[in-house]
XYZ file of C-alpha atoms in Angstrom:
405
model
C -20.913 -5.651 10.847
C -17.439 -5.018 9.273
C -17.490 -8.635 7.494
C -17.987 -8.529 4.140
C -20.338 -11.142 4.596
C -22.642 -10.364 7.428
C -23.268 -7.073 5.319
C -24.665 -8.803 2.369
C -26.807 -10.994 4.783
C -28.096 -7.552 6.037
C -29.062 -6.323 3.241
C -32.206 -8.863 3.374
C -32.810 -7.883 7.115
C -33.554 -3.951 6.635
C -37.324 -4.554 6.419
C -37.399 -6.083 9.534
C -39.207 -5.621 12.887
C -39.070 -2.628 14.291
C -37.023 -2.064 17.202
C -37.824 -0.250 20.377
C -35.687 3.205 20.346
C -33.560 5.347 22.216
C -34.543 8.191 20.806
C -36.441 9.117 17.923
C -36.141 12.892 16.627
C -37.378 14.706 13.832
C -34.229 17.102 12.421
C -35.983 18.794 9.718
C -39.510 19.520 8.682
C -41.270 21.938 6.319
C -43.119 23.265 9.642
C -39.546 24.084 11.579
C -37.183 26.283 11.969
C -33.628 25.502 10.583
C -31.826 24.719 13.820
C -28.178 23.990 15.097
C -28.810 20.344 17.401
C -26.676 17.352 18.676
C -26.715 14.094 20.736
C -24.178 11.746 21.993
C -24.341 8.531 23.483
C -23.962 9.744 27.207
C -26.441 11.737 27.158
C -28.556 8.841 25.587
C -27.139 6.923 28.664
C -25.774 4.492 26.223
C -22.563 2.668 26.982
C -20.673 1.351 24.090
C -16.856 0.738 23.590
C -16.970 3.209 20.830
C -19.227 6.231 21.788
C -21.308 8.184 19.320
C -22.424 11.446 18.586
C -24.891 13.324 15.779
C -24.591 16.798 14.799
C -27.344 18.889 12.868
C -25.253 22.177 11.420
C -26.231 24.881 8.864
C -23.578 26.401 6.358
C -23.380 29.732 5.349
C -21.736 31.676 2.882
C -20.995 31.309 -1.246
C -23.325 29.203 -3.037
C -23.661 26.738 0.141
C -25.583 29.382 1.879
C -28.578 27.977 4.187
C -27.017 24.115 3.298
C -27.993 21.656 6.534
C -25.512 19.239 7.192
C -25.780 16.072 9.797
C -22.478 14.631 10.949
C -23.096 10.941 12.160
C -19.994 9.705 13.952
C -20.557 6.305 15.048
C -16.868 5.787 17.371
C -15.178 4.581 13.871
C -16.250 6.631 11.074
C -17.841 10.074 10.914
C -20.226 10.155 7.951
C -21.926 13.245 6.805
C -25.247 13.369 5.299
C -26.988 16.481 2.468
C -30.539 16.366 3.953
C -30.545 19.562 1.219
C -29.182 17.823 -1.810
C -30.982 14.649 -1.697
C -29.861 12.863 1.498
C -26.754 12.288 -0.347
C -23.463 11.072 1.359
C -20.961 14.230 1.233
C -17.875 11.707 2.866
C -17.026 9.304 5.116
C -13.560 9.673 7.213
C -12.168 6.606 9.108
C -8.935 7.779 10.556
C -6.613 9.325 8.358
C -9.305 7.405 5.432
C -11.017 9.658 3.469
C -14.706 7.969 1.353
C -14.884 10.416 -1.072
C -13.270 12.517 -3.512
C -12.142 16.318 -4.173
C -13.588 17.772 -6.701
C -13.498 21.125 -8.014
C -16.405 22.092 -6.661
C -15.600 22.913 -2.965
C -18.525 24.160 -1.494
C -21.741 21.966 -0.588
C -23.953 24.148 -2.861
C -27.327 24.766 -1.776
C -29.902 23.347 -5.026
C -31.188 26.931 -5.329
C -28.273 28.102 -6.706
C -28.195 25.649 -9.781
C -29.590 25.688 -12.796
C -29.811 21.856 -14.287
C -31.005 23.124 -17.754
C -27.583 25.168 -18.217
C -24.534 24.394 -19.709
C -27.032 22.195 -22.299
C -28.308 19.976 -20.093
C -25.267 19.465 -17.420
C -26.083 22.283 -14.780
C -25.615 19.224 -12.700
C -22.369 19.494 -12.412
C -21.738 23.055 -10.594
C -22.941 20.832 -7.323
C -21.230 17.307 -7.854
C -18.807 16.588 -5.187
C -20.735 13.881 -3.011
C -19.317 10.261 -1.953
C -22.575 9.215 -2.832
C -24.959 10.514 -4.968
C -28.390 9.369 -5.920
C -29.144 10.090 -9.372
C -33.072 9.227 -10.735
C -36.145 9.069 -10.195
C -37.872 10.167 -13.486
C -34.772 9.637 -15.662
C -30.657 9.108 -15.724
C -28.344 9.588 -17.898
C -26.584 12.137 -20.636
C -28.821 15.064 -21.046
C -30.468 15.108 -24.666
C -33.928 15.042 -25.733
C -36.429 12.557 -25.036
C -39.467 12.361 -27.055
C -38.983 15.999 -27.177
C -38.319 16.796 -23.721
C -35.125 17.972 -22.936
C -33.544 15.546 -20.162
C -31.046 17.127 -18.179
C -28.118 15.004 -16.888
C -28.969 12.112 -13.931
C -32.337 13.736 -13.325
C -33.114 15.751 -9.919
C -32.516 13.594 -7.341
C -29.495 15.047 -5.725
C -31.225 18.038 -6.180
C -34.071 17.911 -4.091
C -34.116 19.381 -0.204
C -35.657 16.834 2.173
C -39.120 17.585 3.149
C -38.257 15.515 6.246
C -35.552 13.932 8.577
C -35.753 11.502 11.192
C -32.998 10.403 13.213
C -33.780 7.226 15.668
C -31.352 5.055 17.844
C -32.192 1.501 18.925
C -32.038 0.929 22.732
C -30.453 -1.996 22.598
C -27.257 -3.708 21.033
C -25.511 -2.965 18.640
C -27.790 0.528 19.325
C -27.900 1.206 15.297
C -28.263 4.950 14.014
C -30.817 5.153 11.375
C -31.119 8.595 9.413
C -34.199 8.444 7.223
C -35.159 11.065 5.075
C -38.069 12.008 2.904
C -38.029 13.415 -0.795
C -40.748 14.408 -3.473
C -40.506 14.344 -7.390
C -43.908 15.789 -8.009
C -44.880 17.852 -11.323
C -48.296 18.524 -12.357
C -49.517 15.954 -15.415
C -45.835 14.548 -15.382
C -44.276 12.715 -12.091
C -45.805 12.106 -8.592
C -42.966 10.332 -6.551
C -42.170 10.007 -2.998
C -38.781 8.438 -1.971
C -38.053 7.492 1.523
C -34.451 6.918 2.039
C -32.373 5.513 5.253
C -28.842 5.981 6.075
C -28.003 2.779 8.615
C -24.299 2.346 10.871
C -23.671 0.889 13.833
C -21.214 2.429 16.739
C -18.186 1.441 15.623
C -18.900 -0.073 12.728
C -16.216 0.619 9.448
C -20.088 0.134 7.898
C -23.007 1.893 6.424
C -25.885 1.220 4.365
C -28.682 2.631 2.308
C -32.576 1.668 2.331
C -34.415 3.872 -0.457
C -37.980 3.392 -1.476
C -39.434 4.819 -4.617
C -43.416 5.111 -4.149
C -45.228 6.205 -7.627
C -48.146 8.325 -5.660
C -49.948 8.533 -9.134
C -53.131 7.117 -10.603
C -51.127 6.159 -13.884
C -47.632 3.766 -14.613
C -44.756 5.781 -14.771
C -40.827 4.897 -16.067
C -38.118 5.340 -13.291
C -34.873 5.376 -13.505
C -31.938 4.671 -10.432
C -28.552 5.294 -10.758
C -26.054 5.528 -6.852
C -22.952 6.904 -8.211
C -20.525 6.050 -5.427
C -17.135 8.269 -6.323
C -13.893 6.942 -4.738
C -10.570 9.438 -5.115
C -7.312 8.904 -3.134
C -6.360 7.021 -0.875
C -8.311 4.126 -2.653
C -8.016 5.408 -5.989
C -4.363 5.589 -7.032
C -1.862 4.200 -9.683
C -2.387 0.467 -9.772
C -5.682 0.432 -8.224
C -8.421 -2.167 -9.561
C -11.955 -2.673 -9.777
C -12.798 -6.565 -9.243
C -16.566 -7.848 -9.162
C -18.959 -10.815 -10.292
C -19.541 -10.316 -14.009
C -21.417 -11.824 -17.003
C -20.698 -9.272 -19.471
C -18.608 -6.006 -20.081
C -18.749 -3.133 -22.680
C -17.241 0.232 -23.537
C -19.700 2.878 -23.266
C -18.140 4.680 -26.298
C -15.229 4.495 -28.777
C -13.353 6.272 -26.432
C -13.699 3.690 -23.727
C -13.086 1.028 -26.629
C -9.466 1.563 -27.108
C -8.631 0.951 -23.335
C -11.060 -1.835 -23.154
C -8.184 -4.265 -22.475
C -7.346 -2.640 -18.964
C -10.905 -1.736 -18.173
C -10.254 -2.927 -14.620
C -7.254 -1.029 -14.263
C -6.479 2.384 -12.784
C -3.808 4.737 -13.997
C -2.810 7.419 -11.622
C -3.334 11.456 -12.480
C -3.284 12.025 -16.385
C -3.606 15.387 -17.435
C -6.022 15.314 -20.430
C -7.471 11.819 -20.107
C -10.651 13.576 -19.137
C -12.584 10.037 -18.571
C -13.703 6.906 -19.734
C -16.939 4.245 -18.810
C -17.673 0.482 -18.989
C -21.522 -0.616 -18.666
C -21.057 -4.110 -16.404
C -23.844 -6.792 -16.084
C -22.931 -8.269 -12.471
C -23.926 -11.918 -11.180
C -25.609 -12.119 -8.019
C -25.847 -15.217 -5.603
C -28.995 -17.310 -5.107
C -31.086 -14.376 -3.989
C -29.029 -11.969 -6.265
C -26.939 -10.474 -3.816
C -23.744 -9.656 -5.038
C -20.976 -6.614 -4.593
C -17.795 -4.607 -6.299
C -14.492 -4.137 -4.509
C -12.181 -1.101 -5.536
C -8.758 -1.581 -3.850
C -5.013 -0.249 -3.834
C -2.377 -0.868 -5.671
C -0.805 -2.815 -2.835
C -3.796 -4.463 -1.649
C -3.856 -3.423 2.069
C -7.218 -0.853 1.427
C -10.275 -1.192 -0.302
C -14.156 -0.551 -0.339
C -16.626 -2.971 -0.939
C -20.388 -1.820 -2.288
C -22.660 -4.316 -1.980
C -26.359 -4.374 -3.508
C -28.910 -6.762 -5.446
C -29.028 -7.366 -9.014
C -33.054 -7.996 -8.457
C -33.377 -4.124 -7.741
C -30.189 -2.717 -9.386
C -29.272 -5.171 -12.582
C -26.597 -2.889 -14.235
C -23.366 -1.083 -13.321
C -21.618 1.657 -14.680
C -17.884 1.995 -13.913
C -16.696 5.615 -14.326
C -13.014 6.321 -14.586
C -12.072 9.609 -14.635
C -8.291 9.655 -13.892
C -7.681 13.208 -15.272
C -5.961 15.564 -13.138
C -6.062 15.950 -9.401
C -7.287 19.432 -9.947
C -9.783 18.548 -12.698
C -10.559 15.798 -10.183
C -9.209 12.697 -9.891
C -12.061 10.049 -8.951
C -13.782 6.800 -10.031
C -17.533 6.357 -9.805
C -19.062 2.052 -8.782
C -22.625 2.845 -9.846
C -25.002 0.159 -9.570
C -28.577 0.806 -11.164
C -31.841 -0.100 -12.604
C -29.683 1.242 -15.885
C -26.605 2.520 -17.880
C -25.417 6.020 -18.142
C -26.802 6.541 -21.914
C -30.143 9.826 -22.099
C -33.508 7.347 -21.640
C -33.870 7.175 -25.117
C -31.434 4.794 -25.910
C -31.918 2.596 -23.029
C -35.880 1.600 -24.345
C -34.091 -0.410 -26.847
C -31.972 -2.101 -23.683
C -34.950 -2.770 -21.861
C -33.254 -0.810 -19.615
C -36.265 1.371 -18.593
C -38.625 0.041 -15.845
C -42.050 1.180 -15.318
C -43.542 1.567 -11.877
C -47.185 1.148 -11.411
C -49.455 3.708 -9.906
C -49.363 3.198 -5.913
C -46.396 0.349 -6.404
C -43.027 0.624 -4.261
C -39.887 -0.008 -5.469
C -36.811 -0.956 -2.964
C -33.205 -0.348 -3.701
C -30.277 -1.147 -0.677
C -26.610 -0.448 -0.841
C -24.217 -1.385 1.212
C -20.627 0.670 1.584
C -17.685 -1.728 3.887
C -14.638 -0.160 4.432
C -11.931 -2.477 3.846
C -8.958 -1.276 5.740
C -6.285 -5.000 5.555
C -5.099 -7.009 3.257
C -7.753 -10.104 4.566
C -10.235 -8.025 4.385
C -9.602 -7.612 0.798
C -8.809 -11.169 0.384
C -12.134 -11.973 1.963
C -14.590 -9.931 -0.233
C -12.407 -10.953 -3.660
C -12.695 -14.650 -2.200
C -17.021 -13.907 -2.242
C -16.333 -12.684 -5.585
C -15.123 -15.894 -7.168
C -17.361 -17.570 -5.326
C -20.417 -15.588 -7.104
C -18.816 -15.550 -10.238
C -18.252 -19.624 -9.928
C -15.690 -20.463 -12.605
C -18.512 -18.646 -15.434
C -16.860 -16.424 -17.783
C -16.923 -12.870 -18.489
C -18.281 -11.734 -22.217
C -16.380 -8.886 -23.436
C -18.109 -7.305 -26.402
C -15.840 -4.859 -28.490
C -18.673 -2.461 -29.625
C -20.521 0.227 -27.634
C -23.729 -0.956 -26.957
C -25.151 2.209 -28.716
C -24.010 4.654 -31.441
C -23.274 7.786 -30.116
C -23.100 11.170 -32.256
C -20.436 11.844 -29.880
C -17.771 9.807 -27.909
C-alpha cells in the first residue's frame, strides 16, 4: 500500500465487494450519547506486525467545547479524524512527520461557535486548521454574491457535524480500517444533499484514502461544487520545496500571482508580508484519468503524494501561502470539480456541474507519505510518464478579472 502505484490502482477498487468484518461499530449517532470509546487490535484478536488501535475522545474547553475527535493509529501513522467539522482530517503524524500545518487557529473549534457570514463572507476562517478539508457541496470559492445570494467562502462542508459514524475492520489481511461518516446539506426550497464519506488505511500502512459520495436527495437538478484543500506546512513545506505534477495548462489566479508566475512551482521559505499567492492547474490523467501531485523537500528525501481522478476532480488549485510561521506558513494541493474564484465566475469556465435529482456523484483521494529519496523518484518517474513528453501551456493572464487581487 505505500507504492505510489498500487495506490492509484486502488483508487478504482474502493467500490468493491464487501468484505466480511471484524468489527463493525457505530461511534456517533443523532440517537446517542457523546461517549469516550476505544479498540485495539488485541482485543480484536488480530495479529499484525504493526498493531492498531482507535480512539473516540471529546474536547472541552474554549471554542472546541463538545468537539469529538477519533484517533486512528494504524502501527505507522496516527491519523485523526473531525466527525464534528465535516469528517475532515485534523493531521497525520508518522514518526517525528507531521501531515498538516499550524495555523493560528489552535483549537479544533466546534461549528457552533462560527459564524460563516462574518468578517464579509470569510467566517470560515476562525476554524481552518485541518490537513484536509472538504470544501463544497452547494458552492466553493471567494465569498461574494451570486445571483444575489451572498456566498460565503468554500461553502459549509467543513462545517457540518456528522449525523453518523461507522467504524468497521476487515477480518482478514491486510485487516483495513474504514471510518465512514455521514453528512447533510439540506435547506428548505434550496439544497437537499447527503454525502457519505470514508476514511480508508491499512495497519501499517504510510497510506490513507478518501471515498466521498455526493447524493442530490431532491426532485430537481442542482449545481455542486468540490474543492479537498489538502494543506502541507513544515517538514514538507520549507525553502526549496516544489510542487511537481502532470499538467496541460497553468494560470495565475490574480495579478498578484502573475508576477511570480515564473517560479509557480517553487517554494520560498517564511516571508513576512507575502500573505499568499494561487495557480489554477489543469492536470493530465492516465488512460482511466488517474493521475496525482507530489510536494517534496528541498533535498528530496520527503514528500507527499495526493492522488485522485481528473474524471471526478478536473481542476487544481495550488495555494501558496509562505507568509510567516505565525501568520501560518502552509501550502494547500486542492484538486476539484473547480477553481477557487465565488460560482459566478466559474459559469463562464464551465466550471460548475449540475447533479441530477436522485444522481450520485463519487470523488476519491488518495494521501502517500513519501518518506526516501526513491520514493520520490518513483512518484516523479509516474509523473513523466502521465505527462508523456506533452507540454505545459502557461497563459500570462488571470483567467478572470478580479475587482481585487
Amino acid at each position: 500500500m505505500n507504492k505510489l502505484s498500487s495506490g492509484l490502482i486502488g483508487l478504482g477498487a474502493l467500490a468493491g465487494v464487501t468484505p466480511a468484518l471484524a468489527l463493525e461499530q457505530v461511534l456517533i449517532d443523532t440517537d446517542k450519547p457523546a461517549q469516550n470509546w476505544s479498540i485495539d487490535s488485541k482485543q480484536l484478536g488480530i495479529e499484525t506486525d504493526k498493531p492498531f488501535s482507535i480512539t473516540v475522545r471529546t474536547l472541552h474547553g474554549g471554542r472546541q467545547e463538545g468537539v469529538s475527535l477519533i484517533d486512528i493509529d494504524n502501527g505507522s501513522m496516527r491519523i485523526t479524524v473531525v466527525p464534528t467539522r465535516g469528517m475532515n482530517v485534523l493531521r497525520a503524524v508518522a514518526g517525528d512527520v507531521k501531515l498538516g500545518w499550524d495555523s493560528p487557529v489552535d483549537e479544533v473549534v466546534n461549528p457552533a461557535f462560527i459564524e460563516l457570514n462574518s468578517r464579509n463572507g470569510l467566517g470560515w476562517l476562525e476554524g481552518f486548521n485541518e490537513l484536509v478539508t472538504r470544501c463544497g457541496y452547494e458552492w466553493i470559492g471567494h465569498p461574494g454574491l451570486d445571483n444575489g445570494e451572498l456566498l460565503t467562502l468554500h461553502g459549509r462542508a467543513s462545517n457540518i457535524p456528522a449525523s453518523k459514524v461507522t467504524l468497521s475492520i476487515d477480518e482478514k489481511p491486510p485487516y483495513t480500517i474504514r471510518l465512514k461518516g455521514e453528512l447533510k446539506e439540506k435547506a428548505f426550497k434550496k439544497v437537499d444533499f447527503a454525502i457519505t464519506t470514508e476514511l480508508a488505511t491499512d495497519p501499517g500502512s504510510l497510506r490513507f484514502t478518501l471515498n466521498d459520495t455526493l447524493t442530490n436527495e431532491g426532485d430537481y437538478s442542482q449545481e455542486y461544487q468540490v474543492l479537498y484543500h489538502n494543506n502541507f506546512g513544515p517538514p514538507l513545506l520549507g525553502q526549496g520545496s516544489r510542487f511537481v505534477a502532470p499538467l496541460k495548462q497553468v494560470s495565475p489566479f490574480n495579478e498578484k500571482a502573475r508576477a511570480e508566475l515564473s517560479s509557480w512551482q517553487d517554494y520560498r521559505g517564511p516571508t513576512e508580508g507575502y500573505d499568499e499567492t494561487v495557480y489554477n492547474l489543469v492536470p493530465y490523467g492516465d488512460d482511466q484519468g488517474n493521475t496525482l501531485a507530489v510536494l517534496h523537500n528541498a533535498a528530496g528525501d520527503l514528500g507527499i503524494a495526493v492522488d485522485f481522478n481528473t474524471n471526478q476532480l478536473p481542476v487544481f488549485s495550488l495555494w501558496k501561502n509562505t507568509d510567516t510561521k505565525g501568520q501560518g506558513y502552509v501550502t494547500g494541493l486542492e484538486p476539484g470539480t473547480s477553481f477557487s474564484y465565488n460560482r459566478s465566475l466559474q459559469r463562464p469556465l464551465n466550471l460548475v456541474p449540475t447533479i441530477g435529482p436522485k444522481e450520485q456523484r463519487n470523488f476519491q483521494v488518495g494521501f502517500s507519505l513519501l518518506p526516501k529519496k526513491e520514493n520520490i523518484e518513483a512518484a516523479l518517474k509516474k509523473i513523466d510518464e502521465i505527462q508523456a513528453g506533452r507540454g505545459i501551456e502557461v497563459k500570462e493572464a488571470p483567467l478572470v478579472k478580479l475587482d481585487k487581487n
